[in-house]
Short mmCIF file of C-alpha atoms and ligand atoms in Angstrom, two decimals:
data_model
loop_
_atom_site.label_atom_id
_atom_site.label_comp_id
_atom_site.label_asym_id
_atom_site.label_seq_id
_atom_site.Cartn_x
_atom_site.Cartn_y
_atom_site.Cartn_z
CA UNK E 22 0.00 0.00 0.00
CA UNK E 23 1.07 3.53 -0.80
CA UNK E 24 1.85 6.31 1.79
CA UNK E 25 2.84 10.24 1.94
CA UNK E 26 5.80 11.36 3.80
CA UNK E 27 4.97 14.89 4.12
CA UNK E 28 7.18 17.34 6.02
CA UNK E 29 5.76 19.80 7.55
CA UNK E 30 5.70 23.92 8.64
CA UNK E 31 5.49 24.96 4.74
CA UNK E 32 3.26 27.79 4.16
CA UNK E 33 0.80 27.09 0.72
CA UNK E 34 0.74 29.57 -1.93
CA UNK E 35 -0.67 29.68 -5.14
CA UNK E 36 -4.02 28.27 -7.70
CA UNK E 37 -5.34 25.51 -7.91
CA UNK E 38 -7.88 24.76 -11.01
CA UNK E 39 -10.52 21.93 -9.98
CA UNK E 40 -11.76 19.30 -11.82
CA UNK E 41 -15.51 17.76 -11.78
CA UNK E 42 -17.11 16.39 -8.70
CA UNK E 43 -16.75 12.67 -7.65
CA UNK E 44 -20.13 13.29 -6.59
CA UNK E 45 -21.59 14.19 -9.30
CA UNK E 46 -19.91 12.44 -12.71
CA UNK E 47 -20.32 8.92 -10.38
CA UNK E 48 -24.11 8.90 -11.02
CA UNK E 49 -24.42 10.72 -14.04
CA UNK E 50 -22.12 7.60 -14.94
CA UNK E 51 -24.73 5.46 -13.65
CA UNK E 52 -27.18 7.42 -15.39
CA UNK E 53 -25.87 6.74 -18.85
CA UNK E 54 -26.85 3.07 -18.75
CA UNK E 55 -30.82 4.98 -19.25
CA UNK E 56 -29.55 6.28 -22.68
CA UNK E 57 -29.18 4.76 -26.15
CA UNK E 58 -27.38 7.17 -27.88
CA UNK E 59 -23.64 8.13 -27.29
CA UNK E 60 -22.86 10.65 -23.76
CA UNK E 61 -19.78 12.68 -23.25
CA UNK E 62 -19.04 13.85 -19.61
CA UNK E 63 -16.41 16.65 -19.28
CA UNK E 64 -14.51 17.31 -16.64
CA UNK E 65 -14.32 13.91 -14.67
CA UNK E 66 -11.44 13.51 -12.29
CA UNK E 67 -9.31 10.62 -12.56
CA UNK E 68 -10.15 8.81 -9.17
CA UNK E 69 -10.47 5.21 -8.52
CA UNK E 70 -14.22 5.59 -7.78
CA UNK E 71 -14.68 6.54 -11.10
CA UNK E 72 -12.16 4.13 -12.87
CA UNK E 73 -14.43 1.18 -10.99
CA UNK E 74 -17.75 2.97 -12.33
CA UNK E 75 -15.62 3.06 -15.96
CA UNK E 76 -15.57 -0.94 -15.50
CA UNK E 77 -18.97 -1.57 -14.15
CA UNK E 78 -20.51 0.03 -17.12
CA UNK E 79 -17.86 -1.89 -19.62
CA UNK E 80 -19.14 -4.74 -17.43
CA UNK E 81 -22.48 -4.18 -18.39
CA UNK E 82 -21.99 -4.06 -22.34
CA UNK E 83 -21.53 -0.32 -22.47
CA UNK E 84 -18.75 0.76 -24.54
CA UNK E 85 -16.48 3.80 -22.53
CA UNK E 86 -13.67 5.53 -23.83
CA UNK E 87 -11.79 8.51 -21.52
CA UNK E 88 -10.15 10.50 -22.80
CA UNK E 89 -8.01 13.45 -20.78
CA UNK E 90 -11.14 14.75 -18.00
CA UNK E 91 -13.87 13.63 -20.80
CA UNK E 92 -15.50 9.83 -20.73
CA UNK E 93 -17.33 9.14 -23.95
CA UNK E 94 -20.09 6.26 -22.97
CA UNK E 95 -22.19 4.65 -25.49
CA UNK E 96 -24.99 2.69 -23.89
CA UNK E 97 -26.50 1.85 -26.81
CA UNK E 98 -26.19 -2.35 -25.81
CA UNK E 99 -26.89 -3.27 -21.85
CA UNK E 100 -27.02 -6.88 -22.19
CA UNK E 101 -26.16 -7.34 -18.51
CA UNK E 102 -27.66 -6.62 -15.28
CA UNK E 103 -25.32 -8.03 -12.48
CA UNK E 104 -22.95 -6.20 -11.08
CA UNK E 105 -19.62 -7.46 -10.46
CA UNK E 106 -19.14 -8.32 -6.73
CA UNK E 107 -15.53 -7.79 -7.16
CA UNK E 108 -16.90 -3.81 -8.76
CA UNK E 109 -19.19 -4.15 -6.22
CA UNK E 110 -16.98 -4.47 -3.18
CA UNK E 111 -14.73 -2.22 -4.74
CA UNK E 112 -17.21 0.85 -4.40
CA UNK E 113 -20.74 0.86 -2.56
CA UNK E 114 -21.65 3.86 -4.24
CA UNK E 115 -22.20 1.04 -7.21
CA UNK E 116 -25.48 0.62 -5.75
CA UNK E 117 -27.29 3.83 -7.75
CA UNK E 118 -26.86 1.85 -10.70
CA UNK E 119 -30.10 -0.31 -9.15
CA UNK E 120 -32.66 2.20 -10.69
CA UNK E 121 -31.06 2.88 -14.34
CA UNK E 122 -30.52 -1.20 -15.25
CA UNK E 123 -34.03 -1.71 -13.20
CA UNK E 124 -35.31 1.02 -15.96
CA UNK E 125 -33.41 -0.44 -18.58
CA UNK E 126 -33.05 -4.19 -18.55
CA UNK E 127 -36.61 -4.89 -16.23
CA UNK E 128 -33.97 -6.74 -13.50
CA UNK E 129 -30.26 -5.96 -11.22
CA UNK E 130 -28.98 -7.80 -9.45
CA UNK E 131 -25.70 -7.06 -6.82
CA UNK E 132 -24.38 -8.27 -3.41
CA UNK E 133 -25.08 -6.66 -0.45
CA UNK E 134 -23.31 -3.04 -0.30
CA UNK E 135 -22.82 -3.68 2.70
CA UNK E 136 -21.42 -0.68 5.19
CA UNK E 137 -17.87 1.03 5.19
CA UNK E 138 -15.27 2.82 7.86
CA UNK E 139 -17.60 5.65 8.22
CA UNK E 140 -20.86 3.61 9.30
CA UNK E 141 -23.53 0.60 8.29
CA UNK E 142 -24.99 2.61 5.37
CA UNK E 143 -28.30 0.68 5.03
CA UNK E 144 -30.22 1.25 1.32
CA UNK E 145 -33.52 0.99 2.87
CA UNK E 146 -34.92 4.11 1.71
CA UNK E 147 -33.53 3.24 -1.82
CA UNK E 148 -35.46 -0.09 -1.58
CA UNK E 149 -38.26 1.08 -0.21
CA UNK E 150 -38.85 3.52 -3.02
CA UNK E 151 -37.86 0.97 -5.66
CA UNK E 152 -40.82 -1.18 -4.55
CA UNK E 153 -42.74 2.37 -4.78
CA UNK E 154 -41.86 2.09 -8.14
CA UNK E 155 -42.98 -1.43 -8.70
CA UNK E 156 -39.79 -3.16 -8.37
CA UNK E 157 -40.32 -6.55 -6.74
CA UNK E 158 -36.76 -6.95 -4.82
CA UNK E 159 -36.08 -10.47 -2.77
CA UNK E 160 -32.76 -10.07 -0.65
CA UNK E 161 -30.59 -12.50 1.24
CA UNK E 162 -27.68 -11.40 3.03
CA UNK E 163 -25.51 -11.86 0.71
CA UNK E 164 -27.53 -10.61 -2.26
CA UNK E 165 -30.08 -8.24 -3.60
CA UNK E 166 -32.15 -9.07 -6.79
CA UNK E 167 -35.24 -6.39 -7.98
CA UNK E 168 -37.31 -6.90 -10.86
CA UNK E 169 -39.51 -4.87 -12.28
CA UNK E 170 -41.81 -5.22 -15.92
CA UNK E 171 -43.20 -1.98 -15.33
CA UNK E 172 -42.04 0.87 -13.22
CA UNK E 173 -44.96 2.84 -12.72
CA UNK E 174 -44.73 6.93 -11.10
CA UNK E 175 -45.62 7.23 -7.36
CA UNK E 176 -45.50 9.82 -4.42
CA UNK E 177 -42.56 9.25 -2.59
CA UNK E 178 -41.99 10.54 0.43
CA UNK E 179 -38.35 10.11 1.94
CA UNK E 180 -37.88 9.57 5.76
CA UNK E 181 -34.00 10.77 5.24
CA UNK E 182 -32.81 12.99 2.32
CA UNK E 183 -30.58 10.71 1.52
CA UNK E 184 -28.21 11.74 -1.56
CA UNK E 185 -27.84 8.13 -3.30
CA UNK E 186 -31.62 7.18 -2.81
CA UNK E 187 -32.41 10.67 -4.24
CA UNK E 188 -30.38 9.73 -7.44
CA UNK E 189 -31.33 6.27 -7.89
CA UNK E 190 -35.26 7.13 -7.47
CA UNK E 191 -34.85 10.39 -10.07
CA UNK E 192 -33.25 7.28 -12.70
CA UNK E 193 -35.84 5.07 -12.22
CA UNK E 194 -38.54 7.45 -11.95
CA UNK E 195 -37.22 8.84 -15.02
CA UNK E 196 -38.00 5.69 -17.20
CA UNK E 197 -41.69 4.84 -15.56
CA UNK E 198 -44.89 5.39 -16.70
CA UNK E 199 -46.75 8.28 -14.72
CA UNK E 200 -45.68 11.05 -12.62
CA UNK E 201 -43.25 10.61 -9.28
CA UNK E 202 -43.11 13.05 -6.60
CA UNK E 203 -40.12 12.98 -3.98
CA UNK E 204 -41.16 14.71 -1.05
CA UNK E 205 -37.93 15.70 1.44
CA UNK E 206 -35.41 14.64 -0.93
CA UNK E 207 -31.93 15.49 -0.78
CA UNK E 208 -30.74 19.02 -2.05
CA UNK E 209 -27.09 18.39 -3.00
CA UNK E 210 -26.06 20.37 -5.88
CA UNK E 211 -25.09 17.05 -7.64
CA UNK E 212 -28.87 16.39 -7.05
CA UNK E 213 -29.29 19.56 -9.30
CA UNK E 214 -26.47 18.43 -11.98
CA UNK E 215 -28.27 14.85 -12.06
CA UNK E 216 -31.63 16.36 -12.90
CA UNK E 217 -29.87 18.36 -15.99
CA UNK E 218 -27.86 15.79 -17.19
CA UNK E 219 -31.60 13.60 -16.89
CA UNK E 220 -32.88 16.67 -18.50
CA UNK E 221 -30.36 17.20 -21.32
CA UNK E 222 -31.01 13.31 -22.55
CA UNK E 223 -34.72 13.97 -22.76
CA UNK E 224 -35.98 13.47 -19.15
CA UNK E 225 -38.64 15.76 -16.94
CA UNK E 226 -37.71 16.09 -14.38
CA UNK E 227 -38.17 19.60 -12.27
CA UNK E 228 -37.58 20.38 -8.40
CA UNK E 229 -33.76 19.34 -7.69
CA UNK E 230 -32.58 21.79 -5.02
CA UNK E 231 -36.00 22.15 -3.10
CA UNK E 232 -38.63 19.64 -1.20
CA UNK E 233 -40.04 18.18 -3.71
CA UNK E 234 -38.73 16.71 -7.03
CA UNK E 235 -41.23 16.12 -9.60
CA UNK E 236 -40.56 13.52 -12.49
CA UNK E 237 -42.74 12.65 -15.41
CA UNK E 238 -41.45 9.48 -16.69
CA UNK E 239 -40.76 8.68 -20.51
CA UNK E 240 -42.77 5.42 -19.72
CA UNK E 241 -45.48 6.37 -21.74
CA UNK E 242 -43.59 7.37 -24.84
CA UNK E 243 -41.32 4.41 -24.73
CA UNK E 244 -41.56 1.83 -27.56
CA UNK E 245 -41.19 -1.06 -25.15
CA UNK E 246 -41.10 -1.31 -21.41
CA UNK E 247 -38.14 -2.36 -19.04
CA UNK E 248 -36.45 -5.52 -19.93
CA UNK E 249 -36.70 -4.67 -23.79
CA UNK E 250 -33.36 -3.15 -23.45
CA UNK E 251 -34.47 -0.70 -25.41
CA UNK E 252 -33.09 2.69 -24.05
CA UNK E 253 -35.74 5.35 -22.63
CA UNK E 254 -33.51 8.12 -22.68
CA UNK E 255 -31.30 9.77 -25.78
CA UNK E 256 -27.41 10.73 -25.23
CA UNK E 257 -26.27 14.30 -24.33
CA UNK E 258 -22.93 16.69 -24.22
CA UNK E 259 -22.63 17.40 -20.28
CA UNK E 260 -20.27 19.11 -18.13
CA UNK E 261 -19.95 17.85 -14.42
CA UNK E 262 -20.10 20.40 -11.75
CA UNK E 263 -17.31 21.47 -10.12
CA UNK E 264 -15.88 19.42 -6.69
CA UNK E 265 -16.96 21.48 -3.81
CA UNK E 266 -15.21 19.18 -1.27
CA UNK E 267 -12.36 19.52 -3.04
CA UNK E 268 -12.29 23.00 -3.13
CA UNK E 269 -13.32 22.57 0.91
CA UNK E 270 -10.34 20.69 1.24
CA UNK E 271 -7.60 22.56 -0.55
CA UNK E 272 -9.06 25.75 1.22
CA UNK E 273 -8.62 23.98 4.81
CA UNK E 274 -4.64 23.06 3.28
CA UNK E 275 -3.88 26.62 3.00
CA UNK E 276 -6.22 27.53 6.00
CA UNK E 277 -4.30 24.66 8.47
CA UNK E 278 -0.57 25.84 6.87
CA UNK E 279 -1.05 30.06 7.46
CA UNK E 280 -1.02 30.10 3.68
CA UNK E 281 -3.23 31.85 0.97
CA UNK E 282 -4.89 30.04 -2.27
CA UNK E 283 -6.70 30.79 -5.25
CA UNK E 284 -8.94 28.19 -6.74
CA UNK E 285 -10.17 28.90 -10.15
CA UNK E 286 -13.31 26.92 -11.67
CA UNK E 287 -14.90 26.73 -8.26
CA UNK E 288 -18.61 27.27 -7.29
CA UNK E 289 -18.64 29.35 -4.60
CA UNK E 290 -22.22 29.93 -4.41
CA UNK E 291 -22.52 25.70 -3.66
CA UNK E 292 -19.94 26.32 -0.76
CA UNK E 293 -21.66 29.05 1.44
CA UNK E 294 -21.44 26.99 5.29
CA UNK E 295 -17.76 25.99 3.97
CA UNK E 296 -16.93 29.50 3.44
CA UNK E 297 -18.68 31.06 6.31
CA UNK E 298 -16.75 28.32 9.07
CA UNK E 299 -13.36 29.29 6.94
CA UNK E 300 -14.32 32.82 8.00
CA UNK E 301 -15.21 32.03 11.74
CA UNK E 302 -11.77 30.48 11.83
CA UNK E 303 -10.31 33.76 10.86
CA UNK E 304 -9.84 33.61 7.26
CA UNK E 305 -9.93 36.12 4.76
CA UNK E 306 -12.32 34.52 1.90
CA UNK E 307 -13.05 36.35 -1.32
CA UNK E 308 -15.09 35.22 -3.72
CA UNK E 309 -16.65 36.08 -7.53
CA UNK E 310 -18.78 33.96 -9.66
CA UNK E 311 -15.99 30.89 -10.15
CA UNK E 312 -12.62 32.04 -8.37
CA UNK E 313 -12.29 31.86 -4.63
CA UNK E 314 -9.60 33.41 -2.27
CA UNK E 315 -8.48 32.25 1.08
CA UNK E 316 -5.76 33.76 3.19
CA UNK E 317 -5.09 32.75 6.27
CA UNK E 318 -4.91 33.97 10.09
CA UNK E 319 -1.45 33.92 12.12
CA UNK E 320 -3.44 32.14 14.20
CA UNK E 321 -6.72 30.17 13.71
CA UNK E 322 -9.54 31.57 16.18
CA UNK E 323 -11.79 28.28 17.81
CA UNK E 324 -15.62 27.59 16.42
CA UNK E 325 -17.85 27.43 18.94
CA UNK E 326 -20.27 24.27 17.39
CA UNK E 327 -20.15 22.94 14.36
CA UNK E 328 -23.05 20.46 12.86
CA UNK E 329 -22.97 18.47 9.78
CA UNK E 330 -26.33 18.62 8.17
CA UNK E 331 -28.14 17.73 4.96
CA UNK E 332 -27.03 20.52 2.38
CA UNK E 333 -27.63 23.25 2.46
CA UNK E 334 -25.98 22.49 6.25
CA UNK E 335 -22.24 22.17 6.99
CA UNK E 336 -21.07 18.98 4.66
CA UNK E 337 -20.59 15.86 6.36
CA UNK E 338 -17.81 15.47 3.77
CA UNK E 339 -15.81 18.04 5.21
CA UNK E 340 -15.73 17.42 8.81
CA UNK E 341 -12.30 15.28 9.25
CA UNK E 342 -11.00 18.09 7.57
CA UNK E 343 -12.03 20.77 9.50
CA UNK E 344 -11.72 19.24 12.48
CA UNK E 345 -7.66 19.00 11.78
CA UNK E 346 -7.64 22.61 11.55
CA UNK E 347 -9.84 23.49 14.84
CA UNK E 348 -6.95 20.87 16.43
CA UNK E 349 -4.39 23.89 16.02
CA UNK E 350 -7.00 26.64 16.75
CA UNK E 351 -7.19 29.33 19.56
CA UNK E 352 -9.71 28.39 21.97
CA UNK E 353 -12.26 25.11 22.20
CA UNK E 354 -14.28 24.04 19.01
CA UNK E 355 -16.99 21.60 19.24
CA UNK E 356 -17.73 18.88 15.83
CA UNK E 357 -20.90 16.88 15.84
CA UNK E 358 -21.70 14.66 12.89
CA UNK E 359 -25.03 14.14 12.66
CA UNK E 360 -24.79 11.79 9.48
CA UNK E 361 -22.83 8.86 9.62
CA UNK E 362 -22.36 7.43 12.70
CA UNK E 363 -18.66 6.73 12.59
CA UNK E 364 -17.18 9.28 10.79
CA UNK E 365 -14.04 10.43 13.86
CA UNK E 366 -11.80 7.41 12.87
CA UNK E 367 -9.52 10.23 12.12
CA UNK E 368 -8.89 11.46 15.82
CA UNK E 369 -6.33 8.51 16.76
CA UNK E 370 -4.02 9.63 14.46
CA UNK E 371 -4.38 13.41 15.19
CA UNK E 372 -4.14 12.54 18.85
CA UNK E 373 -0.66 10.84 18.01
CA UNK E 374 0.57 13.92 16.41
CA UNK E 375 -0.72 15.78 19.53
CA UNK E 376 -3.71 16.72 19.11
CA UNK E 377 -6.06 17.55 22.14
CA UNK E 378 -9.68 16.52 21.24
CA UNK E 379 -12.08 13.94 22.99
CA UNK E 380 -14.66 12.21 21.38
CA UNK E 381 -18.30 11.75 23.13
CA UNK E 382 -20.64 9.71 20.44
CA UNK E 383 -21.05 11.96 17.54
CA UNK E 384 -19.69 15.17 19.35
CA UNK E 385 -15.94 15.71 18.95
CA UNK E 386 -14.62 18.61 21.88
CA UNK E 387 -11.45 20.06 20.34
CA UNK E 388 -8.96 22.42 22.64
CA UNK E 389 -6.56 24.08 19.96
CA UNK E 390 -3.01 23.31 20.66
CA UNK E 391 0.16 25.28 19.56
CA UNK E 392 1.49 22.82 17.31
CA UNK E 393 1.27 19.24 15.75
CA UNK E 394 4.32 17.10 15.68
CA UNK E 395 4.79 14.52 13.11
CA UNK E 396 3.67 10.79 13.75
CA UNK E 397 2.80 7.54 11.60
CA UNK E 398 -0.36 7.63 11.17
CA UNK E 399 -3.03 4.99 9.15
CA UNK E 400 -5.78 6.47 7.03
CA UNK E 401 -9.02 4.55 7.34
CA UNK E 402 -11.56 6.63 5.22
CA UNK E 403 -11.20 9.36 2.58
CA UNK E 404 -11.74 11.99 4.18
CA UNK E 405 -10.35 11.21 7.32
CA UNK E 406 -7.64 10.26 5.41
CA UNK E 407 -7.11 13.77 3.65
CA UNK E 408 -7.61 15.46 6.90
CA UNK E 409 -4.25 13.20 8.15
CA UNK E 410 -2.39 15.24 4.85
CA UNK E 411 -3.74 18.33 6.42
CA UNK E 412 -2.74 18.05 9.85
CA UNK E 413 1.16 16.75 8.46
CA UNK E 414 1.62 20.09 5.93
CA UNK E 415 1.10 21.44 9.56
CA UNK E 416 2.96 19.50 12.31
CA UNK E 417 6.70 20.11 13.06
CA UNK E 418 8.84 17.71 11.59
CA UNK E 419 7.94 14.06 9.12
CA UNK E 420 4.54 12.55 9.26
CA UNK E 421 4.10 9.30 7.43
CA UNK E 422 -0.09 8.76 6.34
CA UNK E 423 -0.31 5.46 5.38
CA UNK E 424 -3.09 3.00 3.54
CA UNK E 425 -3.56 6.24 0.83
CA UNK E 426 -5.71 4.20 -1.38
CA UNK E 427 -8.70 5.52 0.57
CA UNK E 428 -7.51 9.07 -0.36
CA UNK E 429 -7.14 8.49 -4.03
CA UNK E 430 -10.78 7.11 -3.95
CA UNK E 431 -11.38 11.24 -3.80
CA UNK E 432 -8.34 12.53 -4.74
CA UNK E 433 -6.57 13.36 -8.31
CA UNK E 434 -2.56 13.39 -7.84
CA UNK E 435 -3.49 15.09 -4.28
CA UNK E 436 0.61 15.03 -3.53
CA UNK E 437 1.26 16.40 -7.06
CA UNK E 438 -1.20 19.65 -6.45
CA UNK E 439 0.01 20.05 -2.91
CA UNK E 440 3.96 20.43 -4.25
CA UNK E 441 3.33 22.79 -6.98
CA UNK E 442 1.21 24.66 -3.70
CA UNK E 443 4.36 24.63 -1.97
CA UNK E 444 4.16 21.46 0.22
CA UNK E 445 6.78 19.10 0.85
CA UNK E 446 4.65 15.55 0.46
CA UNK E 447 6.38 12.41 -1.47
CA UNK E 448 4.04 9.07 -2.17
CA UNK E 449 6.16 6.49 -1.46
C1 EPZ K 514 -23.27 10.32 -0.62
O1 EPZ K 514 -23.24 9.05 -0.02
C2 EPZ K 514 -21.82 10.67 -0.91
N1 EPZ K 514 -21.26 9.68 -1.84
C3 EPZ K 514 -21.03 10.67 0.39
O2 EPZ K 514 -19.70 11.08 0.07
C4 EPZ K 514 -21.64 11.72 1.32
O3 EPZ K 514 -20.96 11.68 2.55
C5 EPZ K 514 -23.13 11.39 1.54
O4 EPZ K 514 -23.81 11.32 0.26
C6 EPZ K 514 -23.82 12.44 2.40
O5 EPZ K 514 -23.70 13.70 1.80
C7 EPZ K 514 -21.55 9.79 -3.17
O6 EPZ K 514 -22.29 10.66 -3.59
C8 EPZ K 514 -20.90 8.77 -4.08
P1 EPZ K 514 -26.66 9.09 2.06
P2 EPZ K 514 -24.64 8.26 0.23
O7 EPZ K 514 -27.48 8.03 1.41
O8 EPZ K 514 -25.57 8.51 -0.89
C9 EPZ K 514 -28.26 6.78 5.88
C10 EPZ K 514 -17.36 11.05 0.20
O9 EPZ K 514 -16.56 11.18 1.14
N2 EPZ K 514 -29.07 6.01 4.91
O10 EPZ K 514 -27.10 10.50 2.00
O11 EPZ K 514 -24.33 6.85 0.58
C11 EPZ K 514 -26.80 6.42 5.78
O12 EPZ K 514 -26.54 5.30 6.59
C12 EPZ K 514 -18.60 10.19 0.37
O13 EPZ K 514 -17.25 11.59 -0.94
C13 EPZ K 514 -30.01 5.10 5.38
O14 EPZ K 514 -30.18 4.95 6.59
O15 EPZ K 514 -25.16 9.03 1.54
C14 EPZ K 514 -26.10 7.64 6.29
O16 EPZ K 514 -26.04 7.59 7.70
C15 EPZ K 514 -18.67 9.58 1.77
N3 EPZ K 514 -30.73 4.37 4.48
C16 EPZ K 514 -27.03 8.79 5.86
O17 EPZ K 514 -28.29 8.18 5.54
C17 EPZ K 514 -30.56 4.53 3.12
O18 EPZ K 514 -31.26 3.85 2.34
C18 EPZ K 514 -26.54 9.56 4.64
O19 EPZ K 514 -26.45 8.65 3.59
C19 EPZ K 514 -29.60 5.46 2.66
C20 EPZ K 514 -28.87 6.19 3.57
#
């Protein structure tokens, strides 16, 4: 397994351009299986969540071709509808691809997701709306397998906004005859790029962004229904949004290191609690329509209570990350994460580099501490994993973060953009 020997106490400086979000271009990927004629998807980072999408949908009978940051699919043939389990095990996130080959090929079949570092992540609320659908789904526990010959629209209301259910309802709502409503969905901006990518390949569907998303499915005006392999959607040109938690984390590198940044290609406006904590911490944040500029404090200044929410609410996805900086911040800071319910695997290691914070359920109490000293340290989730990186650019002397294949899950050449910004970080 890889690891980054970072040594620390160098100030960032400099740009940074971002690339799409993993976010978003993983199930507009999954998408693509609903369409028949060729899709092109600019700006996709090259991550290992979206290589193992790249496969799953070569898997499938989809041809792919990538090509620099654009992936040409052409779904025109699906003649599969079982995923993998080595794809599968390789990336839960594999499991909105249930709705588009439910729409598609009338049947999917996949083992178990099954949870992660970060908590149990149950699909109940995507199964429960399946069968909302009309998708007949028998599971064992090793294996799920839904059917459907007709997916037929529906009111669905969600008992958690949950991001992946969100997307793989829209799919299969997308294809069905009738009209869906999701009541309390999620309101992710990816939710938003899903729904125009859907959109831009002939779908109707209207809402993404607010508490209720209303889709009128192509059902009716399909030749043949599910399991004809016939396509319900056309192909499209589409351009992913930009990586928010990205941008999040870069911003938090330069924040942690008493640096400045510019990113350029950013969406500011999708980043408002990021940007307002930076600020609380004592950062000077600029913004205009797609550039954003951070300089940092001599000194970060404590935040009283932060909560991960549901977006529009602080992102769960940027906790670990922010919690490394509030480690070397004036004052105490207080983390809850309201989302997954084991998402501080990242403390041991910033306790081992000196860190002062102690962890009460989903409440982490920080006290800031003058400095970090370097330590070995294992990452055990992406993010908490990047948020390692951050606290090493900081900490006096080497820090070793090991197991880095969970950061390059989220990551493009992470140690190649943190040089040119002035850090000294090898992969080894
Ligand atoms: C997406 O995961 C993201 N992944 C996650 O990003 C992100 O943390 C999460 O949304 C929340 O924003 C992708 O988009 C590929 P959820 P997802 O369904 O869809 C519970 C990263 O670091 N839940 O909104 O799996 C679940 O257990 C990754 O980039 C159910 O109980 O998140 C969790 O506690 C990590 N039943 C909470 O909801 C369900 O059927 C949020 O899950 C589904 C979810």
């Amino acid at each position: 397994m890889d690891s980054y020997h970072i040594t620390g106490g160098e100030k960032l400086a400099g740009d940074h351009r971002l690339k799409g979000a993993k976010n978003g271009v993983l199930p507009i990927l999954a998408a693509t299986v609903l369409t028949g004629e060729p899709c092109e998807i600019c700006s996709c980072p090259s991550l290992s969540d979206v290589h193992t999408m790249v496969e799953i949908l070569r898997s499938l009978g989809c041809s792919v071709t990538w090509d620099e940051d654009n992936i040409r699919v052409d779904a025109k043939t699906v003649d599969q509808w079982e995923i993998p389990e080595r794809l599968m095990k390789g990336m839960r996130s594999s499991v909105f691809l249930m709705g588009p080959l439910l729409a598609r090929c009338g049947q999917v079949a996949m083992t178990q997701p099954g949870g992660c570092a970060i908590g149990d992540r149950p699909i109940d609320i995507h199964l429960s709306g399946l069968r909302m659908l009309g998708a007949e789904i028998e599971e064992d526990p090793h294996r799920i397998v839904c059917r459907a010959r007709r997916l037929t629209g529906a009111t669905i209301r969600m008992e958690f906004p949950s991001v992946g259910a969100t997307e793989n309802l829209m799919m299969a709502a997308a294809a069905a005859c009738g009209e869906t409503h999701i009541i309390h969905p999620a309101r992710e901006p990816e939710i938003e790029d899903l729904q125009n990518f859907l959109n831009a390949c002939g779908a109707q569907v209207a809402g993404a962004g607010t508490g209720e998303i209303v889709i009128c499915g192509v059902g009716d005006r399909r030749a043949a229904g599910p399991g004809s392999g016939t396509a319900p959607l056309s192909g499209c040109v589409h351009r992913v949004i930009p990586d928010r938690i990205e941008a999040g984390t870069y911003l938090a590198a330069a924040a942690i290191t008493g640096g400045e940044i510019r990113l350029l290609d950013s969406a500011p406006s999708q980043m408002a609690q990021t940007l307002a904590r930076l600020k609380e911490a004592g950062c000077r944040v600029k913004v205009d329509k797609t550039s954003i500029w951070l300089t940092a404090p001599r000194r970060l200044r404590s935040v009283r209570e932060i909560k991960t929410l549901p977006y529009p609410g602080f992102p769960t996805d940027m906790q670990s990350q922010f919690l490394s900086l509030l480690t070397l911040a004036e004052g105490e800071s207080k983390i809850t994460e309201t989302i997954f319910e084991n998402r501080f695997k990242h403390v041991d290691g910033l306790l081992r580099m000196g860190a002062d914070v102690a962890v009460d359920g989903r409440t982490a109490h920080i006290t800031g501490v003058a400095g970090l000293h370097g330590a070995r340290v294992q990452a055990e989730d992406l993010r908490g994993g990047a948020a390692l990186v951050l606290a090493g650019l900081a900490a006096e002397g080497e820090t070793v973060v090991e197991n880095i294949c969970h950061i390059d899950r989220g990551y493009d050449k992470l140690e190649v953009v943190l040089n040119d910004l002035g850090a000294k970080i090898e992969r080894i």
